[in-house]
Short mmCIF file of C-alpha atoms and ligand atoms in Angstrom, two decimals:
data_model
loop_
_atom_site.label_atom_id
_atom_site.label_comp_id
_atom_site.label_asym_id
_atom_site.label_seq_id
_atom_site.Cartn_x
_atom_site.Cartn_y
_atom_site.Cartn_z
CA MET A 11 12.22 48.85 -47.66
CA ASN A 12 11.29 47.34 -51.00
CA THR A 13 7.59 46.65 -50.78
CA THR A 14 7.43 44.84 -54.11
CA ASN A 15 9.52 42.05 -52.58
CA HIS A 16 6.84 41.54 -50.01
CA LYS A 17 3.91 41.40 -52.40
CA PRO A 18 3.95 37.66 -53.06
CA GLY A 19 4.17 37.08 -49.31
CA ARG A 20 1.26 39.39 -48.67
CA LEU A 21 -0.75 37.80 -51.43
CA PHE A 22 -0.02 34.40 -49.97
CA ILE A 23 -1.12 35.55 -46.51
CA ALA A 24 -4.29 37.12 -47.95
CA ALA A 25 -5.10 33.95 -49.88
CA PHE A 26 -4.32 31.82 -46.85
CA SER A 27 -6.60 33.97 -44.64
CA LEU A 28 -9.40 33.76 -47.18
CA CYS A 29 -9.11 29.97 -47.18
CA LEU A 30 -9.23 29.93 -43.39
CA LEU A 31 -12.28 32.21 -43.42
CA ALA A 32 -14.02 30.07 -46.02
CA GLY A 33 -13.26 27.04 -43.88
CA THR A 34 -14.87 28.60 -40.84
CA ILE A 35 -18.05 29.63 -42.66
CA SER A 36 -20.32 26.68 -42.26
CA SER A 37 -22.01 25.33 -45.33
CA ILE A 38 -25.43 25.30 -43.63
CA ALA A 39 -27.06 27.96 -45.75
CA GLN A 40 -24.77 28.35 -48.74
CA PRO A 41 -26.14 28.37 -52.29
CA GLY A 42 -26.26 24.90 -53.82
CA ASN A 43 -26.74 23.14 -50.49
CA PRO A 44 -30.04 21.59 -49.44
CA LEU A 45 -30.45 24.45 -46.97
CA SER A 46 -29.57 27.32 -49.31
CA PRO A 47 -30.91 30.81 -48.49
CA GLU A 48 -33.12 30.58 -51.59
CA LYS A 49 -34.69 27.33 -50.40
CA ILE A 50 -35.19 28.61 -46.87
CA ASN A 51 -36.76 31.88 -48.06
CA ALA A 52 -39.01 30.02 -50.52
CA ALA A 53 -40.18 27.59 -47.81
CA LEU A 54 -40.98 30.43 -45.38
CA ASP A 55 -42.77 32.44 -48.11
CA GLU A 56 -44.86 29.45 -49.17
CA ALA A 57 -45.77 28.54 -45.60
CA PHE A 58 -46.75 32.12 -44.83
CA THR A 59 -49.01 32.40 -47.89
CA LYS A 60 -50.51 28.95 -47.40
CA PHE A 61 -51.50 29.40 -43.76
CA LYS A 62 -51.97 33.15 -43.24
CA ASP A 63 -55.75 32.97 -43.57
CA VAL A 64 -56.25 30.00 -41.24
CA LYS A 65 -58.75 31.10 -38.61
CA ASP A 66 -58.88 27.97 -36.43
CA GLY A 67 -58.06 28.11 -32.74
CA LYS A 68 -58.60 30.69 -30.06
CA ASN A 69 -56.39 32.87 -27.85
CA ALA A 70 -55.84 31.52 -24.34
CA ASP A 71 -58.19 33.37 -22.00
CA TYR A 72 -57.67 31.67 -18.62
CA ILE A 73 -54.98 34.35 -18.21
CA LYS A 74 -57.27 37.29 -18.91
CA GLU A 75 -54.67 39.53 -20.53
CA LEU A 76 -53.89 36.90 -23.19
CA ALA A 77 -57.43 37.18 -24.56
CA ASN A 78 -56.63 40.81 -25.50
CA VAL A 79 -53.59 39.97 -27.65
CA ASP A 80 -54.10 40.55 -31.40
CA PRO A 81 -54.95 37.08 -32.81
CA ASP A 82 -53.65 38.13 -36.23
CA ILE A 83 -50.02 38.47 -35.17
CA PHE A 84 -48.25 36.04 -37.48
CA GLY A 85 -44.48 35.86 -37.75
CA ILE A 86 -42.02 33.18 -38.86
CA ALA A 87 -38.28 33.20 -38.16
CA LEU A 88 -35.52 30.69 -38.88
CA VAL A 89 -32.00 31.18 -37.51
CA THR A 90 -29.30 28.82 -38.74
CA ALA A 91 -26.68 27.27 -36.46
CA ASP A 92 -24.15 29.63 -38.08
CA GLY A 93 -26.24 32.69 -37.29
CA GLN A 94 -28.06 33.54 -40.52
CA VAL A 95 -31.51 34.97 -39.91
CA PHE A 96 -34.52 34.45 -42.19
CA THR A 97 -37.88 36.01 -41.40
CA LYS A 98 -41.36 36.40 -42.82
CA GLY A 99 -44.35 38.38 -41.58
CA ASP A 100 -44.65 40.16 -38.25
CA ILE A 101 -41.46 39.58 -36.33
CA GLU A 102 -41.71 42.78 -34.30
CA SER A 103 -44.85 42.15 -32.21
CA LYS A 104 -44.08 40.68 -28.83
CA VAL A 105 -46.04 38.08 -26.92
CA SER A 106 -45.41 36.59 -23.48
CA ILE A 107 -43.09 33.59 -23.71
CA GLN A 108 -45.19 31.45 -21.32
CA SER A 109 -44.29 27.76 -21.34
CA VAL A 110 -41.52 28.12 -23.90
CA SER A 111 -39.46 29.58 -21.03
CA LYS A 112 -39.60 26.22 -19.23
CA VAL A 113 -37.00 24.78 -21.61
CA PHE A 114 -34.37 27.38 -20.77
CA THR A 115 -34.87 27.32 -17.02
CA MET A 116 -34.60 23.53 -17.12
CA ALA A 117 -31.43 23.84 -19.22
CA LYS A 118 -29.95 26.21 -16.66
CA VAL A 119 -30.70 23.76 -13.83
CA ILE A 120 -29.02 21.00 -15.84
CA GLU A 121 -26.05 23.32 -16.41
CA GLU A 122 -25.82 24.20 -12.71
CA GLN A 123 -26.56 20.85 -11.10
CA GLY A 124 -26.00 18.23 -13.77
CA HIS A 125 -28.55 16.20 -15.72
CA GLN A 126 -29.08 13.67 -12.94
CA ALA A 127 -30.57 16.39 -10.72
CA ILE A 128 -33.47 16.94 -13.13
CA GLN A 129 -34.10 13.20 -13.37
CA ASP A 130 -33.91 12.62 -9.61
CA LYS A 131 -35.58 15.77 -8.28
CA ILE A 132 -38.24 16.31 -10.96
CA GLY A 133 -38.42 13.36 -13.35
CA VAL A 134 -38.38 13.33 -17.14
CA ASP A 135 -41.21 11.04 -18.17
CA ALA A 136 -44.15 12.72 -19.87
CA THR A 137 -47.23 12.99 -17.67
CA GLY A 138 -49.66 12.48 -20.56
CA GLU A 139 -51.92 15.05 -18.91
CA VAL A 140 -52.71 18.70 -19.64
CA PHE A 141 -49.98 21.18 -18.70
CA ASN A 142 -51.57 22.34 -15.45
CA SER A 143 -52.76 18.95 -14.24
CA ILE A 144 -52.98 18.41 -10.50
CA VAL A 145 -54.08 14.81 -11.07
CA ALA A 146 -50.68 14.10 -12.70
CA VAL A 147 -48.92 15.16 -9.49
CA GLU A 148 -51.29 13.26 -7.24
CA ARG A 149 -51.27 10.05 -9.27
CA MET A 150 -47.46 9.85 -9.18
CA ARG A 151 -47.26 11.16 -5.60
CA GLY A 152 -45.00 14.00 -6.77
CA LYS A 153 -42.72 11.78 -8.89
CA GLU A 154 -42.31 12.22 -12.67
CA ILE A 155 -43.72 15.73 -12.77
CA ASN A 156 -41.74 16.76 -15.90
CA PRO A 157 -39.95 20.14 -16.24
CA LEU A 158 -41.95 21.15 -19.33
CA VAL A 159 -45.38 21.14 -17.70
CA ASN A 160 -46.39 23.41 -14.83
CA PRO A 161 -45.59 21.18 -11.80
CA GLY A 162 -42.09 20.26 -12.99
CA ALA A 163 -41.51 23.78 -14.29
CA ILE A 164 -42.33 25.37 -10.93
CA ALA A 165 -40.03 22.79 -9.31
CA SER A 166 -37.33 23.71 -11.87
CA THR A 167 -37.71 27.38 -11.01
CA SER A 168 -37.36 26.50 -7.34
CA LEU A 169 -34.07 24.69 -8.12
CA ILE A 170 -32.41 27.62 -9.94
CA SER A 171 -29.42 28.92 -7.98
CA GLY A 172 -29.82 32.12 -5.99
CA ALA A 173 -29.96 32.79 -2.25
CA ASP A 174 -33.28 34.59 -2.43
CA SER A 175 -36.15 35.26 -4.77
CA ALA A 176 -34.48 38.32 -6.37
CA ALA A 177 -31.27 36.39 -7.10
CA LYS A 178 -33.19 33.49 -8.64
CA TRP A 179 -35.21 35.89 -10.80
CA LYS A 180 -32.03 37.63 -11.96
CA ASN A 181 -30.51 34.28 -12.90
CA ILE A 182 -33.61 33.29 -14.87
CA VAL A 183 -33.88 36.58 -16.78
CA GLN A 184 -30.17 36.30 -17.59
CA VAL A 185 -30.35 32.82 -19.03
CA GLN A 186 -33.54 33.47 -21.04
CA SER A 187 -31.95 36.67 -22.40
CA ASP A 188 -28.67 34.93 -23.23
CA PHE A 189 -30.53 32.34 -25.26
CA ALA A 190 -32.48 35.10 -27.06
CA GLY A 191 -29.39 37.25 -27.60
CA ARG A 192 -30.86 40.42 -26.12
CA PRO A 193 -32.16 41.56 -22.72
CA LEU A 194 -35.76 40.39 -22.35
CA SER A 195 -38.23 42.49 -20.37
CA LEU A 196 -41.32 41.73 -18.39
CA ASN A 197 -44.82 42.14 -19.83
CA MET A 198 -46.25 43.71 -16.69
CA PRO A 199 -49.99 43.48 -17.59
CA VAL A 200 -49.62 39.74 -18.33
CA TYR A 201 -47.67 39.16 -15.11
CA ILE A 202 -50.21 41.05 -12.99
CA SER A 203 -53.11 39.33 -14.75
CA GLU A 204 -51.72 35.83 -14.11
CA ALA A 205 -50.31 36.53 -10.64
CA GLY A 206 -53.76 37.63 -9.48
CA ASP A 207 -55.33 34.47 -10.75
CA ASN A 208 -52.83 31.59 -10.34
CA LEU A 209 -54.31 29.73 -7.38
CA ARG A 210 -54.07 26.52 -9.35
CA ASN A 211 -50.30 26.85 -9.84
CA GLN A 212 -49.97 27.78 -6.15
CA ALA A 213 -51.92 24.66 -5.25
CA ILE A 214 -49.58 22.59 -7.42
CA ALA A 215 -46.53 24.14 -5.70
CA HIS A 216 -47.94 23.35 -2.26
CA LEU A 217 -48.82 19.79 -3.25
CA LEU A 218 -45.22 19.36 -4.45
CA LEU A 219 -44.01 20.70 -1.12
CA ALA A 220 -46.12 18.07 0.62
CA TYR A 221 -44.42 15.39 -1.50
CA GLY A 222 -40.92 16.81 -0.85
CA ARG A 223 -40.54 17.97 -4.46
CA MET A 224 -40.47 21.77 -3.96
CA TYR A 225 -37.02 23.18 -3.37
CA PHE A 226 -37.79 26.79 -2.37
CA ASP A 227 -40.67 28.64 -0.79
CA PRO A 228 -43.73 27.54 -2.86
CA VAL A 229 -45.37 30.98 -2.98
CA GLN A 230 -42.16 32.68 -4.10
CA ALA A 231 -41.28 29.90 -6.55
CA THR A 232 -44.73 30.23 -8.15
CA ASP A 233 -44.29 33.99 -8.35
CA ILE A 234 -40.87 33.71 -10.08
CA TYR A 235 -42.32 31.10 -12.44
CA THR A 236 -45.24 33.42 -13.27
CA LYS A 237 -42.84 36.29 -14.03
CA GLN A 238 -40.68 34.00 -16.15
CA CYS A 239 -43.75 33.12 -18.22
CA ALA A 240 -44.54 36.84 -18.69
CA LEU A 241 -41.21 37.72 -20.35
CA ASN A 242 -41.86 39.35 -23.71
CA VAL A 243 -40.45 37.82 -26.90
CA ASN A 244 -40.87 38.26 -30.62
CA THR A 245 -40.57 35.55 -33.25
CA LYS A 246 -36.89 36.24 -33.90
CA ASP A 247 -36.08 35.96 -30.18
CA LEU A 248 -37.71 32.53 -30.07
CA ALA A 249 -35.94 31.36 -33.23
CA THR A 250 -32.59 32.54 -31.80
CA MET A 251 -33.29 30.64 -28.58
CA ALA A 252 -33.99 27.52 -30.63
CA ALA A 253 -30.90 28.14 -32.78
CA THR A 254 -28.75 28.33 -29.64
CA LEU A 255 -29.90 24.81 -28.81
CA ALA A 256 -29.38 23.76 -32.44
CA ASN A 257 -25.81 25.07 -32.14
CA GLY A 258 -24.89 23.07 -29.02
CA GLY A 259 -25.49 25.87 -26.50
CA VAL A 260 -23.60 28.73 -28.18
CA ASN A 261 -25.82 31.58 -29.36
CA PRO A 262 -25.02 31.71 -33.10
CA VAL A 263 -25.87 35.42 -33.34
CA THR A 264 -24.05 36.81 -30.27
CA LYS A 265 -21.51 33.92 -30.15
CA LYS A 266 -21.96 33.72 -26.37
CA LYS A 267 -21.67 30.27 -24.80
CA VAL A 268 -24.91 29.94 -22.86
CA VAL A 269 -24.86 26.25 -21.85
CA SER A 270 -22.69 23.24 -22.68
CA PRO A 271 -23.32 20.78 -25.53
CA GLU A 272 -24.03 18.12 -22.86
CA THR A 273 -26.77 20.29 -21.36
CA VAL A 274 -28.35 20.63 -24.81
CA MET A 275 -28.04 16.86 -25.25
CA TYR A 276 -30.23 16.34 -22.16
CA THR A 277 -32.59 19.23 -22.94
CA LEU A 278 -33.69 18.22 -26.44
CA PRO A 279 -35.04 14.77 -25.48
CA VAL A 280 -37.33 16.32 -22.86
CA MET A 281 -38.66 18.66 -25.55
CA ALA A 282 -39.08 15.70 -27.90
CA THR A 283 -41.16 13.80 -25.35
CA ALA A 284 -43.14 16.60 -23.66
CA GLY A 285 -42.77 19.88 -25.58
CA LEU A 286 -46.35 20.12 -26.84
CA TYR A 287 -48.05 18.79 -23.71
CA ASP A 288 -50.29 15.80 -24.35
CA ASP A 289 -50.08 16.32 -28.14
CA THR A 290 -46.31 15.85 -28.20
CA GLY A 291 -46.56 12.40 -29.76
CA ILE A 292 -48.62 13.70 -32.68
CA TRP A 293 -46.20 16.59 -33.16
CA PHE A 294 -43.07 14.44 -33.01
CA TYR A 295 -44.54 11.80 -35.28
CA ASN A 296 -45.12 14.43 -37.95
CA SER A 297 -42.01 16.60 -37.61
CA GLY A 298 -39.26 14.62 -35.88
CA LEU A 299 -38.13 17.85 -34.18
CA PRO A 300 -37.89 18.63 -30.46
CA ALA A 301 -40.13 21.63 -29.89
CA LYS A 302 -41.85 23.72 -27.23
CA SER A 303 -45.04 25.72 -27.25
CA GLY A 304 -46.50 28.36 -24.95
CA VAL A 305 -50.03 29.64 -24.41
CA GLY A 306 -48.89 33.12 -25.54
CA GLY A 307 -48.90 31.69 -29.09
CA GLY A 308 -45.19 31.05 -29.55
CA LEU A 309 -43.77 27.74 -30.71
CA LEU A 310 -40.14 26.92 -31.41
CA ALA A 311 -38.49 23.82 -32.85
CA VAL A 312 -34.88 22.70 -33.04
CA CYS A 313 -33.26 21.01 -36.00
CA PRO A 314 -30.06 19.80 -34.28
CA GLY A 315 -26.89 21.13 -35.87
CA LYS A 316 -28.86 22.97 -38.54
CA PHE A 317 -31.29 25.64 -37.32
CA GLY A 318 -33.92 26.86 -34.91
CA ILE A 319 -37.33 27.89 -36.19
CA ALA A 320 -40.16 29.74 -34.45
CA VAL A 321 -43.63 31.02 -35.19
CA VAL A 322 -45.82 33.39 -33.22
CA SER A 323 -49.57 33.18 -33.78
CA PRO A 324 -51.79 33.40 -30.66
CA PRO A 325 -54.85 31.24 -31.50
CA LEU A 326 -54.39 27.82 -29.86
CA ASP A 327 -55.90 24.37 -30.34
CA ALA A 328 -57.53 22.38 -27.54
CA ALA A 329 -54.16 21.11 -26.24
CA GLY A 330 -52.86 24.70 -25.92
CA ASN A 331 -50.57 24.76 -28.96
CA SER A 332 -50.59 27.48 -31.65
CA VAL A 333 -52.54 26.20 -34.64
CA LYS A 334 -50.71 28.15 -37.35
CA ALA A 335 -47.30 27.58 -35.78
CA GLN A 336 -47.70 23.81 -35.96
CA LEU A 337 -48.86 23.99 -39.58
CA VAL A 338 -46.01 26.29 -40.64
CA ILE A 339 -43.19 24.40 -38.97
CA ARG A 340 -44.39 21.03 -40.18
CA TYR A 341 -44.62 22.44 -43.71
CA VAL A 342 -41.12 23.96 -43.61
CA VAL A 343 -39.59 20.78 -42.17
CA GLU A 344 -41.14 18.72 -44.95
CA LYS A 345 -40.28 21.24 -47.67
CA LEU A 346 -36.64 21.43 -46.62
CA GLY A 347 -36.44 17.66 -46.02
CA VAL A 348 -34.89 18.17 -42.58
CA ASN A 349 -36.75 15.66 -40.44
CA PRO A 350 -33.73 13.98 -38.75
CA TYR A 351 -35.45 10.61 -39.15
CA LEU A 352 -35.58 10.94 -42.94
CA ILE A 353 -32.64 8.66 -43.69
CA GLN A 354 -31.34 8.09 -47.18
CA PRO A 355 -30.09 4.47 -47.45
CA LYS A 356 -26.40 4.03 -48.31
N1 LIG B 401 -48.01 30.68 -17.31
C1 LIG B 401 -48.82 29.64 -17.88
C2 LIG B 401 -49.43 28.78 -16.80
O1 LIG B 401 -48.82 28.51 -15.83
C3 LIG B 401 -47.99 28.83 -18.83
C4 LIG B 401 -48.75 27.71 -19.44
C5 LIG B 401 -48.40 27.38 -20.86
O2 LIG B 401 -47.83 28.16 -21.63
N2 LIG B 401 -48.81 26.22 -21.25
O3 LIG B 401 -50.55 28.36 -16.91
#
């Protein structure tokens, strides 16, 4: 066989494959584009330097174990919708995910039961109250309890498929892990600390039961919810979870399809309207990005179609949101010019 005769053909195939490959590589973080790796790295570096010495805020301490977490943990991670990872600072230290988990359990319920189920069985209007408000439940007689604050989140957990508590827990760990791109494990001291002291959440679950808005045993639902909040994550995990939403439900690092684009479409607006509790309006006004915080000190935000970003820094403000995380993400969004509401006229 005369190989030389085949060379042009091979060259053509090689060139053709390269073109195909180039076509499949998204231009999200290519040099020369507004979101080039250089620009992303510079924005993260600047934000880190600018805010690393901020000492405002205080660790949550109503869950006793959270008061013992190192307040100086400070990590930033940005994962693009095509799976490029940018980090700065401490991205190894883990904190409990807390309320950030509420997003992914809600997304799973939407995936399993359709978006109408969340609207009909929980409600999607913001309560305008603190995240563990009993008054919010009472005032609305169990309606409009919102999946991103404790009452709606415990109801969400109770709606997750699974014949018993163990099956529901397995389902929740699976979906949180799929979003993060690695198996997440339980922070046992945090779980034990909160489980021994969560009478308020149990009261909320029972009040919901009284209003016909609890869809599983209230004690067990509260326990699964408490465990879900005690899953350990680092900054990169949170950024990957956000990037999976930014990429329409496919984890851009593992390439696994976690939820559908339609599920993401219904998840992001709830984050936009209730992700930072009663300070969501201030957050959204200043960043334009759907986001979610947790009292463990994690905060993630989604730039749809572009990237997910997360920061871990435990000291919180009065509303329960990480002080440094808000400063960093707002800075990066402004620096990169990625507020979706920044519209250049034609
Ligand atoms: N597990 C916490 C609670 O139920 C979660 C609260 C939060 O992160 N805002 O109080």
